[in-house]
XYZ file of C-alpha atoms in Angstrom:
661
model
C -150.390 -63.145 193.576
C -147.608 -65.566 194.433
C -144.882 -66.266 191.899
C -142.735 -69.389 191.883
C -139.572 -69.126 189.809
C -139.156 -71.706 187.080
C -135.700 -73.095 186.421
C -134.450 -75.121 183.500
C -132.991 -78.456 184.580
C -129.233 -77.931 184.345
C -128.559 -81.669 184.021
C -130.220 -82.029 180.640
C -127.848 -82.664 177.757
C -130.326 -81.317 175.216
C -129.556 -77.630 175.479
C -129.027 -75.810 172.225
C -125.630 -76.498 170.732
C -122.985 -73.806 170.905
C -122.508 -72.196 167.524
C -119.098 -72.338 165.870
C -119.391 -69.740 163.138
C -116.118 -70.795 161.509
C -117.398 -74.244 160.579
C -121.187 -73.728 160.561
C -122.063 -70.453 158.847
C -125.500 -69.112 159.635
C -128.013 -68.720 156.814
C -131.109 -66.488 156.708
C -134.674 -67.773 156.560
C -136.160 -67.940 153.059
C -139.591 -68.705 151.602
C -138.588 -72.389 151.481
C -137.135 -72.834 154.987
C -140.328 -74.115 156.627
C -141.107 -76.476 153.744
C -138.323 -79.038 154.147
C -136.263 -80.810 156.824
C -138.539 -79.660 159.609
C -140.375 -81.527 162.376
C -143.184 -80.067 164.479
C -144.293 -81.631 167.781
C -147.897 -81.274 168.944
C -150.386 -82.912 171.319
C -147.902 -84.204 173.906
C -149.426 -86.568 176.494
C -147.754 -88.101 179.545
C -148.337 -91.694 180.646
C -150.140 -91.990 184.000
C -147.009 -93.463 185.613
C -145.049 -90.444 184.395
C -142.398 -92.515 182.623
C -143.181 -91.767 178.976
C -144.525 -89.029 176.761
C -146.254 -89.632 173.437
C -146.778 -86.890 170.889
C -147.481 -86.202 167.225
C -144.667 -85.252 164.854
C -145.620 -83.613 161.571
C -142.996 -83.405 158.847
C -142.601 -82.947 155.121
C -141.647 -86.082 153.224
C -140.856 -86.470 149.508
C -143.736 -86.948 147.088
C -146.408 -86.054 149.663
C -148.152 -82.701 149.138
C -149.085 -82.362 152.815
C -147.214 -83.051 156.018
C -147.210 -86.606 157.337
C -148.146 -87.089 160.992
C -146.829 -89.953 163.135
C -146.931 -90.898 166.801
C -143.597 -90.556 168.585
C -142.604 -91.344 172.166
C -139.785 -90.515 174.567
C -138.892 -91.560 178.111
C -139.225 -88.722 180.591
C -136.000 -89.614 182.415
C -134.062 -88.690 179.280
C -132.491 -92.141 178.988
C -133.443 -92.598 175.338
C -133.854 -90.536 172.210
C -137.353 -89.809 170.941
C -138.555 -91.940 168.051
C -141.599 -92.996 166.061
C -143.882 -95.617 167.625
C -146.243 -96.047 164.704
C -145.446 -95.936 161.014
C -148.705 -94.907 159.442
C -148.571 -94.035 155.775
C -151.053 -91.181 155.984
C -151.845 -89.660 159.373
C -151.636 -90.799 162.999
C -152.975 -88.407 165.613
C -154.492 -88.088 169.082
C -152.239 -90.386 171.196
C -153.797 -91.302 174.554
C -152.374 -93.600 177.255
C -154.394 -96.273 179.020
C -154.825 -95.682 182.783
C -152.296 -98.454 183.555
C -149.746 -96.937 181.118
C -149.453 -100.253 179.264
C -151.259 -99.310 176.041
C -151.503 -96.338 173.730
C -154.639 -95.559 171.752
C -154.571 -93.251 168.753
C -156.433 -92.283 165.593
C -154.982 -93.516 162.310
C -155.931 -92.981 158.711
C -154.478 -95.224 156.023
C -153.374 -94.431 152.490
C -156.678 -94.722 150.639
C -158.489 -91.471 149.884
C -161.804 -92.942 151.031
C -160.421 -94.550 154.182
C -161.701 -92.961 157.374
C -159.582 -92.378 160.496
C -160.198 -95.177 163.004
C -159.324 -95.982 166.631
C -156.198 -98.110 167.052
C -154.355 -99.486 170.091
C -150.759 -100.624 170.500
C -148.461 -101.673 173.334
C -146.714 -98.852 175.168
C -143.357 -99.932 173.748
C -144.682 -99.814 170.183
C -145.111 -102.641 167.698
C -148.097 -103.781 165.684
C -151.221 -101.667 166.146
C -154.710 -103.165 166.330
C -157.795 -101.457 164.942
C -160.359 -101.487 167.738
C -163.524 -100.982 165.697
C -164.681 -99.547 162.404
C -166.911 -96.503 162.090
C -168.417 -95.714 158.666
C -167.504 -92.039 159.012
C -164.353 -92.460 161.064
C -163.541 -91.409 164.624
C -161.950 -88.462 166.422
C -161.316 -87.066 169.919
C -160.708 -90.333 171.744
C -160.378 -90.796 175.511
C -159.924 -93.795 177.857
C -162.382 -94.351 180.665
C -160.733 -93.928 184.091
C -161.262 -97.647 184.820
C -159.514 -98.585 181.564
C -162.386 -100.691 180.215
C -163.617 -98.383 177.450
C -162.436 -95.936 174.843
C -164.787 -93.086 173.986
C -164.697 -91.103 170.755
C -166.750 -88.841 168.510
C -168.095 -89.782 165.093
C -170.299 -88.067 162.531
C -173.650 -89.715 161.840
C -175.301 -90.493 158.523
C -174.173 -90.913 154.975
C -172.056 -88.325 153.247
C -174.402 -86.009 151.329
C -174.552 -86.326 147.577
C -172.781 -83.567 145.694
C -174.796 -83.631 142.492
C -177.029 -81.833 143.173
C -176.092 -80.244 146.502
C -179.141 -80.037 148.748
C -179.418 -77.816 151.821
C -182.242 -78.151 154.345
C -182.233 -76.290 157.695
C -181.414 -78.584 160.610
C -180.825 -81.616 158.379
C -177.045 -81.836 158.638
C -174.961 -84.605 160.188
C -174.565 -84.664 163.972
C -171.411 -85.579 165.912
C -172.332 -88.297 168.385
C -170.424 -89.640 171.360
C -169.602 -93.365 171.281
C -167.748 -95.832 173.446
C -166.253 -99.257 172.749
C -164.974 -101.929 175.113
C -161.248 -102.361 174.740
C -161.738 -106.128 174.321
C -164.584 -105.747 171.804
C -165.038 -104.496 168.255
C -168.628 -103.300 168.632
C -169.073 -99.570 169.335
C -172.026 -98.355 171.413
C -173.709 -94.951 170.988
C -173.768 -92.851 174.153
C -175.735 -89.815 173.011
C -178.950 -89.902 170.967
C -179.267 -88.886 167.361
C -180.179 -85.243 166.836
C -177.545 -83.645 169.087
C -173.908 -82.775 168.370
C -171.116 -83.257 170.899
C -168.200 -80.845 170.684
C -166.268 -81.780 173.813
C -166.693 -84.350 176.560
C -165.059 -85.568 179.774
C -165.377 -88.879 181.622
C -166.584 -88.758 185.229
C -164.035 -90.135 187.743
C -166.138 -93.288 188.291
C -166.464 -93.927 184.513
C -170.267 -93.907 184.887
C -171.066 -90.526 183.273
C -169.859 -87.947 180.792
C -169.956 -84.184 180.931
C -170.490 -82.816 177.425
C -170.563 -79.511 175.601
C -173.350 -80.103 173.105
C -175.537 -78.350 170.558
C -178.970 -79.318 169.305
C -178.166 -78.348 165.727
C -175.854 -80.304 163.409
C -173.903 -77.458 161.860
C -170.615 -75.794 162.741
C -172.447 -72.592 163.582
C -174.602 -74.319 166.230
C -171.502 -74.529 168.441
C -171.971 -70.857 169.341
C -175.232 -71.765 171.115
C -173.947 -74.890 172.845
C -174.722 -75.933 176.422
C -173.164 -78.163 179.078
C -174.890 -81.415 179.941
C -174.417 -84.791 181.605
C -175.191 -88.198 180.103
C -174.837 -91.725 181.467
C -171.875 -93.620 180.046
C -174.060 -96.548 178.964
C -176.171 -94.131 176.911
C -179.288 -92.031 177.305
C -180.594 -88.502 177.062
C -178.421 -85.506 177.825
C -179.437 -83.621 180.968
C -178.539 -79.951 180.588
C -176.877 -78.322 183.592
C -176.919 -74.564 183.981
C -177.623 -72.069 181.213
C -174.721 -70.764 179.157
C -174.875 -67.455 177.342
C -171.372 -67.995 175.925
C -169.313 -70.943 174.759
C -167.434 -73.420 176.965
C -164.484 -75.791 176.715
C -161.938 -77.722 178.816
C -164.554 -79.585 180.899
C -163.110 -81.304 183.979
C -164.756 -83.191 186.877
C -163.876 -82.677 190.524
C -162.317 -85.831 192.044
C -165.503 -86.662 193.987
C -167.736 -86.099 190.944
C -169.801 -83.407 192.665
C -168.734 -80.487 190.444
C -167.420 -79.695 187.012
C -165.114 -76.855 186.059
C -164.773 -75.339 182.611
C -163.517 -72.307 180.713
C -166.046 -69.946 179.144
C -166.050 -66.786 177.049
C -167.342 -65.257 173.820
C -165.199 -66.771 171.072
C -164.884 -66.423 167.335
C -163.588 -69.886 166.439
C -165.477 -73.118 167.166
C -164.017 -75.414 169.797
C -161.274 -73.186 171.154
C -160.878 -70.016 173.172
C -159.785 -68.427 176.425
C -161.739 -66.822 179.231
C -162.736 -67.267 182.862
C -162.835 -70.487 184.893
C -166.277 -71.509 186.155
C -167.417 -74.246 188.541
C -170.885 -75.809 188.458
C -172.123 -77.670 191.542
C -174.534 -80.558 190.982
C -175.798 -80.438 194.567
C -177.296 -76.946 194.461
C -177.200 -76.214 190.713
C -175.168 -73.050 191.209
C -172.466 -71.879 188.811
C -169.685 -69.609 190.030
C -166.978 -67.655 188.217
C -163.686 -68.313 190.028
C -161.685 -65.726 188.095
C -163.699 -62.505 187.620
C -161.417 -59.687 186.538
C -158.452 -61.940 185.817
C -155.987 -60.206 183.462
C -155.153 -63.292 181.424
C -157.257 -65.725 179.368
C -157.485 -69.251 180.778
C -157.678 -71.995 178.151
C -157.402 -75.237 180.173
C -157.860 -76.360 183.771
C -157.676 -79.529 185.848
C -158.572 -80.342 189.464
C -155.967 -81.191 192.066
C -156.572 -84.476 193.934
C -157.705 -82.521 197.017
C -160.656 -81.118 195.039
C -159.950 -77.625 196.374
C -157.692 -76.142 193.692
C -157.374 -76.127 189.917
C -154.233 -76.031 187.823
C -154.709 -73.858 184.744
C -152.952 -72.579 181.629
C -153.694 -69.167 180.147
C -152.692 -66.762 177.426
C -151.022 -63.730 179.009
C -149.767 -60.814 176.938
C -147.530 -62.274 174.240
C -146.792 -65.345 176.350
C -148.478 -67.946 178.509
C -149.036 -68.574 182.168
C -149.403 -71.668 184.341
C -151.088 -71.106 187.668
C -153.257 -72.497 190.442
C -156.616 -71.068 191.482
C -158.193 -71.828 194.855
C -161.881 -72.697 194.513
C -162.856 -71.294 197.905
C -161.611 -67.728 197.524
C -160.291 -67.431 193.958
C -156.707 -66.664 194.994
C -154.184 -67.393 192.256
C -150.586 -68.600 192.476
C -148.360 -68.336 189.400
C -146.070 -71.265 188.587
C -144.637 -70.414 185.163
C -144.721 -67.328 182.962
C -141.619 -67.337 180.797
C -142.305 -70.347 178.594
C -144.697 -70.884 175.689
C -147.101 -73.601 176.762
C -148.983 -76.099 174.657
C -150.147 -76.097 171.086
C -150.702 -72.646 169.620
C -154.492 -72.688 169.408
C -155.008 -74.531 172.700
C -152.413 -73.935 175.428
C -152.694 -76.891 177.801
C -150.787 -79.484 179.809
C -150.942 -83.261 180.058
C -150.468 -84.240 183.702
C -150.074 -87.250 185.930
C -152.974 -87.813 188.329
C -151.179 -86.071 191.210
C -150.406 -83.073 188.948
C -146.765 -83.139 190.029
C -145.460 -84.021 186.559
C -146.678 -82.802 183.198
C -145.601 -82.556 179.582
C -146.247 -79.859 177.027
C -144.993 -78.655 173.679
C -143.181 -75.353 173.568
C -141.419 -73.267 170.949
C -139.220 -70.226 171.215
C -137.496 -69.169 168.005
C -137.683 -72.650 166.500
C -140.405 -75.310 166.013
C -142.034 -76.827 169.124
C -140.253 -79.407 171.254
C -141.628 -81.615 174.045
C -140.863 -80.558 177.609
C -141.325 -82.147 181.024
C -142.399 -80.016 183.966
C -142.264 -80.965 187.647
C -143.816 -79.244 190.658
C -142.458 -79.429 194.201
C -144.745 -79.400 197.250
C -143.776 -78.756 200.856
C -146.433 -79.299 203.492
C -149.127 -79.081 200.858
C -147.815 -75.704 199.654
C -146.447 -75.185 196.148
C -142.879 -73.958 196.417
C -141.131 -74.359 193.063
C -141.184 -75.941 189.645
C -138.615 -76.956 187.081
C -138.606 -78.146 183.519
C -136.399 -79.951 181.038
C -136.526 -80.463 177.314
C -137.133 -84.064 176.226
C -136.677 -83.766 172.466
C -134.402 -82.138 169.941
C -136.237 -82.502 166.661
C -134.592 -79.772 164.581
C -130.913 -79.507 165.560
C -129.736 -78.454 162.101
C -132.149 -75.532 161.976
C -131.077 -74.400 165.439
C -127.413 -74.568 164.519
C -127.547 -73.010 161.068
C -130.314 -70.390 160.862
C -129.457 -66.747 161.365
C -132.404 -65.160 163.145
C -133.332 -61.544 163.714
C -134.042 -60.183 167.181
C -137.676 -60.049 168.342
C -138.574 -57.684 171.166
C -141.647 -57.615 173.383
C -143.073 -54.107 173.416
C -146.061 -52.360 174.978
C -147.603 -49.076 173.880
C -150.616 -46.922 174.717
C -153.710 -46.908 172.526
C -157.349 -45.775 172.612
C -158.901 -45.273 176.065
C -155.412 -45.372 177.556
C -155.233 -49.153 177.156
C -151.815 -50.761 176.945
C -151.295 -53.005 173.913
C -148.796 -55.873 173.925
C -146.944 -56.599 170.707
C -143.921 -58.277 169.168
C -141.457 -56.268 167.099
C -138.950 -58.076 164.895
C -136.114 -56.006 163.516
C -134.649 -56.598 160.052
C -131.845 -59.104 160.015
C -129.549 -56.587 158.349
C -129.982 -52.852 157.881
C -129.464 -51.443 154.402
C -127.358 -48.312 154.649
C -128.447 -45.492 156.937
C -132.131 -45.562 155.969
C -134.827 -46.741 158.328
C -136.395 -50.080 157.370
C -139.896 -50.521 155.934
C -142.482 -51.961 158.326
C -145.004 -54.764 157.818
C -147.885 -55.062 160.285
C -149.154 -58.643 160.628
C -152.646 -58.833 162.178
C -153.628 -62.106 163.869
C -156.788 -64.061 163.078
C -159.752 -64.759 165.292
C -160.245 -62.216 166.707
C -160.218 -64.737 169.602
C -156.508 -65.380 169.232
C -153.179 -63.786 170.086
C -149.618 -63.557 168.903
C -147.167 -65.286 171.219
C -143.404 -65.030 171.344
C -142.840 -68.269 169.451
C -141.372 -69.417 166.143
C -144.326 -68.139 164.056
C -143.579 -70.709 161.325
C -140.459 -68.594 160.655
C -142.707 -66.151 158.756
C -141.603 -63.035 160.641
C -138.014 -64.200 160.244
C -138.546 -64.641 156.504
C -139.703 -61.030 156.244
C -136.892 -59.811 158.502
C -134.310 -61.603 156.354
C -135.689 -59.720 153.343
C -135.057 -56.396 155.090
C -138.464 -55.680 156.641
C -139.314 -54.862 160.238
C -142.398 -56.734 161.482
C -144.995 -55.646 164.049
C -147.405 -58.235 165.490
C -149.856 -56.401 167.767
C -152.254 -58.148 170.139
C -155.150 -55.800 169.495
C -158.246 -55.595 171.697
C -160.689 -58.370 170.985
C -157.922 -60.953 171.261
C -156.814 -63.192 174.114
C -154.291 -62.655 176.876
C -155.635 -59.678 178.822
C -158.896 -60.911 180.328
C -162.576 -60.915 179.377
C -163.020 -57.129 179.246
C -160.207 -56.849 176.723
C -161.568 -59.731 174.621
C -165.128 -58.379 174.677
C -164.056 -54.892 173.573
C -164.341 -55.888 169.906
C -168.019 -56.853 170.155
C -169.955 -54.339 168.082
C -166.730 -52.502 167.215
C -164.838 -54.588 164.646
C -162.665 -52.173 162.708
C -163.013 -49.535 165.426
C -160.665 -49.311 168.382
C -158.963 -52.558 167.372
C -157.932 -50.736 164.191
C -156.737 -47.804 166.312
C -154.555 -50.286 168.207
C -152.821 -51.087 164.909
C -152.326 -47.458 163.914
C -151.036 -46.521 167.357
C -148.520 -49.353 167.168
C -147.219 -48.010 163.868
C -147.022 -44.494 165.328
C -145.154 -45.817 168.360
C -142.443 -47.432 166.232
C -142.137 -44.328 164.055
C -141.842 -42.179 167.165
C -139.077 -44.423 168.479
C -137.149 -43.900 165.243
C -137.255 -47.615 164.409
C -139.082 -47.711 161.052
C -139.748 -45.611 157.967
C -143.245 -44.161 158.323
C -143.539 -43.689 154.558
C -143.036 -47.397 153.848
C -145.589 -49.348 155.863
C -147.447 -52.466 154.709
C -150.148 -54.594 156.311
C -151.094 -58.264 156.083
C -153.244 -60.803 157.885
C -155.227 -64.018 157.569
C -158.902 -64.620 158.429
C -159.800 -61.840 160.884
C -156.402 -60.389 160.018
C -157.502 -60.520 156.383
C -160.653 -58.577 157.264
C -158.564 -55.997 159.120
C -156.263 -55.696 156.104
C -159.196 -54.997 153.773
C -160.660 -52.609 156.339
C -157.345 -50.781 156.786
C -156.863 -49.961 153.112
C -160.401 -48.526 152.943
C -159.880 -46.305 156.001
C -156.429 -44.818 155.371
C -153.827 -44.430 152.640
C -150.836 -44.711 154.974
C -150.336 -48.392 154.061
C -148.395 -48.612 150.799
C -148.923 -52.358 150.245
C -151.332 -54.969 151.593
C -151.789 -58.744 151.520
C -155.309 -59.928 152.382
C -155.496 -63.628 153.285
C -158.873 -65.409 153.601
C -160.466 -62.135 154.651
C -164.015 -60.786 154.803
C -164.909 -57.701 152.771
C -168.727 -57.940 152.685
C -170.609 -59.140 155.760
C -173.896 -59.508 153.855
C -172.576 -62.112 151.418
C -170.349 -63.617 154.119
C -173.405 -64.308 156.267
C -175.171 -65.885 153.298
C -172.433 -68.420 152.524
C -170.293 -69.041 155.625
C -170.654 -72.154 157.781
C -170.571 -69.957 160.927
C -173.257 -67.258 160.427
C -173.746 -67.105 164.207
C -170.326 -65.464 164.449
C -171.176 -62.260 162.589
C -174.567 -62.120 164.342
C -172.778 -62.109 167.721
C -169.721 -59.989 166.874
C -171.198 -57.145 164.828
C -173.149 -55.983 167.876
C -173.181 -56.274 171.657
C -176.301 -58.386 171.220
C -177.367 -60.934 168.616
C -178.471 -59.323 165.353
C -179.181 -60.399 161.776
C -178.684 -58.735 158.383
C -182.445 -58.773 157.849
C -183.082 -56.776 161.023
C -180.085 -54.418 160.977
C -178.657 -54.296 157.448
C -177.101 -50.904 158.113
C -174.616 -52.452 160.580
C -173.603 -55.062 158.025
C -172.973 -52.327 155.465
C -171.190 -50.060 157.937
C -168.660 -52.736 158.946
C -167.996 -54.066 155.429
C -164.792 -52.879 153.781
C -166.359 -53.080 150.328
C -168.715 -50.227 151.294
C -165.733 -47.861 151.209
C -163.780 -49.390 148.326
C -163.790 -46.129 146.341
C -161.289 -44.770 148.887
C -158.641 -47.441 148.269
C -155.260 -46.508 146.793
C -153.143 -49.294 148.339
C -151.854 -52.085 146.038
C -153.477 -55.223 147.457
C -152.628 -58.888 146.928
C -155.569 -61.194 147.730
C -155.057 -64.899 148.516
C -157.720 -67.470 149.382
C -158.463 -71.193 149.533
C -160.977 -72.401 146.959
C -162.775 -74.684 149.449
C -162.917 -72.273 152.377
C -166.219 -72.916 154.181
C -165.491 -70.459 156.989
C -164.732 -67.398 154.854
C -166.070 -68.355 151.407
C -163.933 -67.493 148.403
C -166.628 -65.120 147.125
C -165.121 -62.567 149.547
C -161.850 -62.640 147.613
C -163.543 -62.376 144.221
C -165.696 -59.460 145.388
C -162.813 -57.374 146.731
C -160.637 -58.186 143.727
C -163.371 -57.088 141.311
C -164.052 -53.908 143.291
C -160.362 -52.943 143.451
C -159.931 -53.607 139.751
C -162.852 -51.345 138.926
C -161.155 -48.614 140.975
C -157.895 -49.136 139.030
C -156.072 -50.137 142.211
C -153.095 -52.458 141.575
C -154.295 -55.884 142.671
C -153.848 -59.599 142.138
C -156.027 -62.539 143.183
C -154.591 -65.990 143.877
C -157.018 -68.845 144.611
C -155.512 -72.136 145.798
C -157.368 -75.305 144.712
C -158.278 -77.926 147.343
C -157.425 -75.576 150.224
C -159.805 -74.580 152.993
C -159.412 -71.772 155.532
C -155.671 -72.356 155.761
C -152.995 -73.553 153.364
C -151.759 -77.120 153.863
C -150.115 -78.198 150.621
C -146.387 -77.604 150.347
C -146.494 -76.054 146.872
C -149.264 -73.677 147.885
C -147.499 -72.530 151.058
C -144.303 -71.949 149.103
C -146.124 -70.034 146.388
C -147.907 -67.843 148.946
C -144.727 -67.020 150.850
C -142.859 -66.202 147.658
C -145.683 -63.956 146.391
C -145.906 -62.263 149.779
C -142.242 -61.324 149.652
C -142.348 -60.150 146.043
C -145.442 -58.005 146.647
C -143.916 -56.153 149.568
C -140.548 -55.844 147.837
C -142.264 -54.288 144.823
C -144.406 -51.746 146.663
C -142.380 -50.984 149.813
């Protein structure tokens, strides 16, 4: 594999400021640090002419319980400071440039609670935005046609179901249809028929067709059985191409429209994941895996103008990778490896048509900034790349926070596999004693920890005197399909051994106190936390966030029952056919073993992992006289979004570990 060194542009004047400790004393991270005076950049997109980048900035503002999102822009030559283009009162998202770089489309939702997000367009320089059309249920996922005449978007069909009483009928949910609207019109046109849901789509180069990832069912869980198809841009039936056995994303057409490439794998979370890169040919109907055996997890790809190579981004270890794969022979050249790329749950780039310039968001120890990357070609051969930072959104945090050191480590686990992890040392050691350790297990399991700012959460724990281990256990992303698939039929098995071996490694290195170890996690990490305290007593404190404890009742109430049917076995099972597997892999089956004090936190409106999981484990622990506490946050779903709730959770987290470790 070739490797092209990446250099930071030395001419940029936006490097981190030099710290003068005499006048700017450093302060540690607290439970309130990430809840004020902070800006987070996401969804960066470059204009086709390469002169501007638009992106979303989320920030806390007074008297708003959730972060406000606005569209910002910056010139890529660094001649101006980044600033807000639109001044929406509620939420502006999904900025997308017109092909001529003269207009910017985006999704905006106004102040009213019942107002739906709608498609808007404004001039590239900013100014008054115009609502293009009005959809009864709002719009999302917009995209310009290559010829600039249309904007496509997704919208849910049908009226919102009544809530009194709530009525559930199989297959009678609301589908997500693909629409398009002329830029000079206000009348949207349906592209796909009723009765099918579109999860992702991509315009063909001639603007005459779409490639879509679609499902015949209306529900979130139907995504797991989705297929790839093609539909005419003026509307019609979807023609399925190929036969997927796993999920797909990141659809992209070859320049001549004869092939489509996409990323596919077995994933836990709808509409995102990492895996191998496939190409489907329309001429012969064949589908080919370009990256069999690759030791990273591709998440996004895009064709070069020559139609012979694809640029891609992938999770790799605890970082990311940008590379090029040759369609003919599958050879891979690496462009960048030392920089976090793209938004956390979907590493990707936004490129100019020649793929020589691109923008992306990236974070290191602080919140994400927007970066510009450039690639140099000589005689058609990639020779080098460079990058420069375009924004500086949080200068005060960079200049004033005192941060603990985080180290990338690798240790051996079950089957001799090497496990990548991040180890954050306490900010200050207390006396000569070794520090207590907290293991933080990531969600998914189709996810991975990366060496980024982590919402300052690891730093918050480190400032309180804890060491933090974030292991990328098998079943996650970043090490290829074999590594990701290892969790199928073995949740709580060797992935749990990966956690224990990481703890043993740190103890063996003399870095932590083996008698004071805690564990925490959210979603799949919450499941692993519940599982851990039922399998061993070595953890002295635990915090279970939005976790599963009983797969039977989870399957009955979750909006993604296909997930447990696919992940609890190497095949597709059901609790009716194999109830013993559901019992065997449920932490509540072994609750009489638990001795570990366990804090349980959950969102009241969590459709993914219903709150009954929290109530069940809390009741079971209480009946076993295990110290426990249950905190249910109103209005919250599978993650916490309200400022007061996030602050409460972080404060409780600290107090729980301080009490029991």
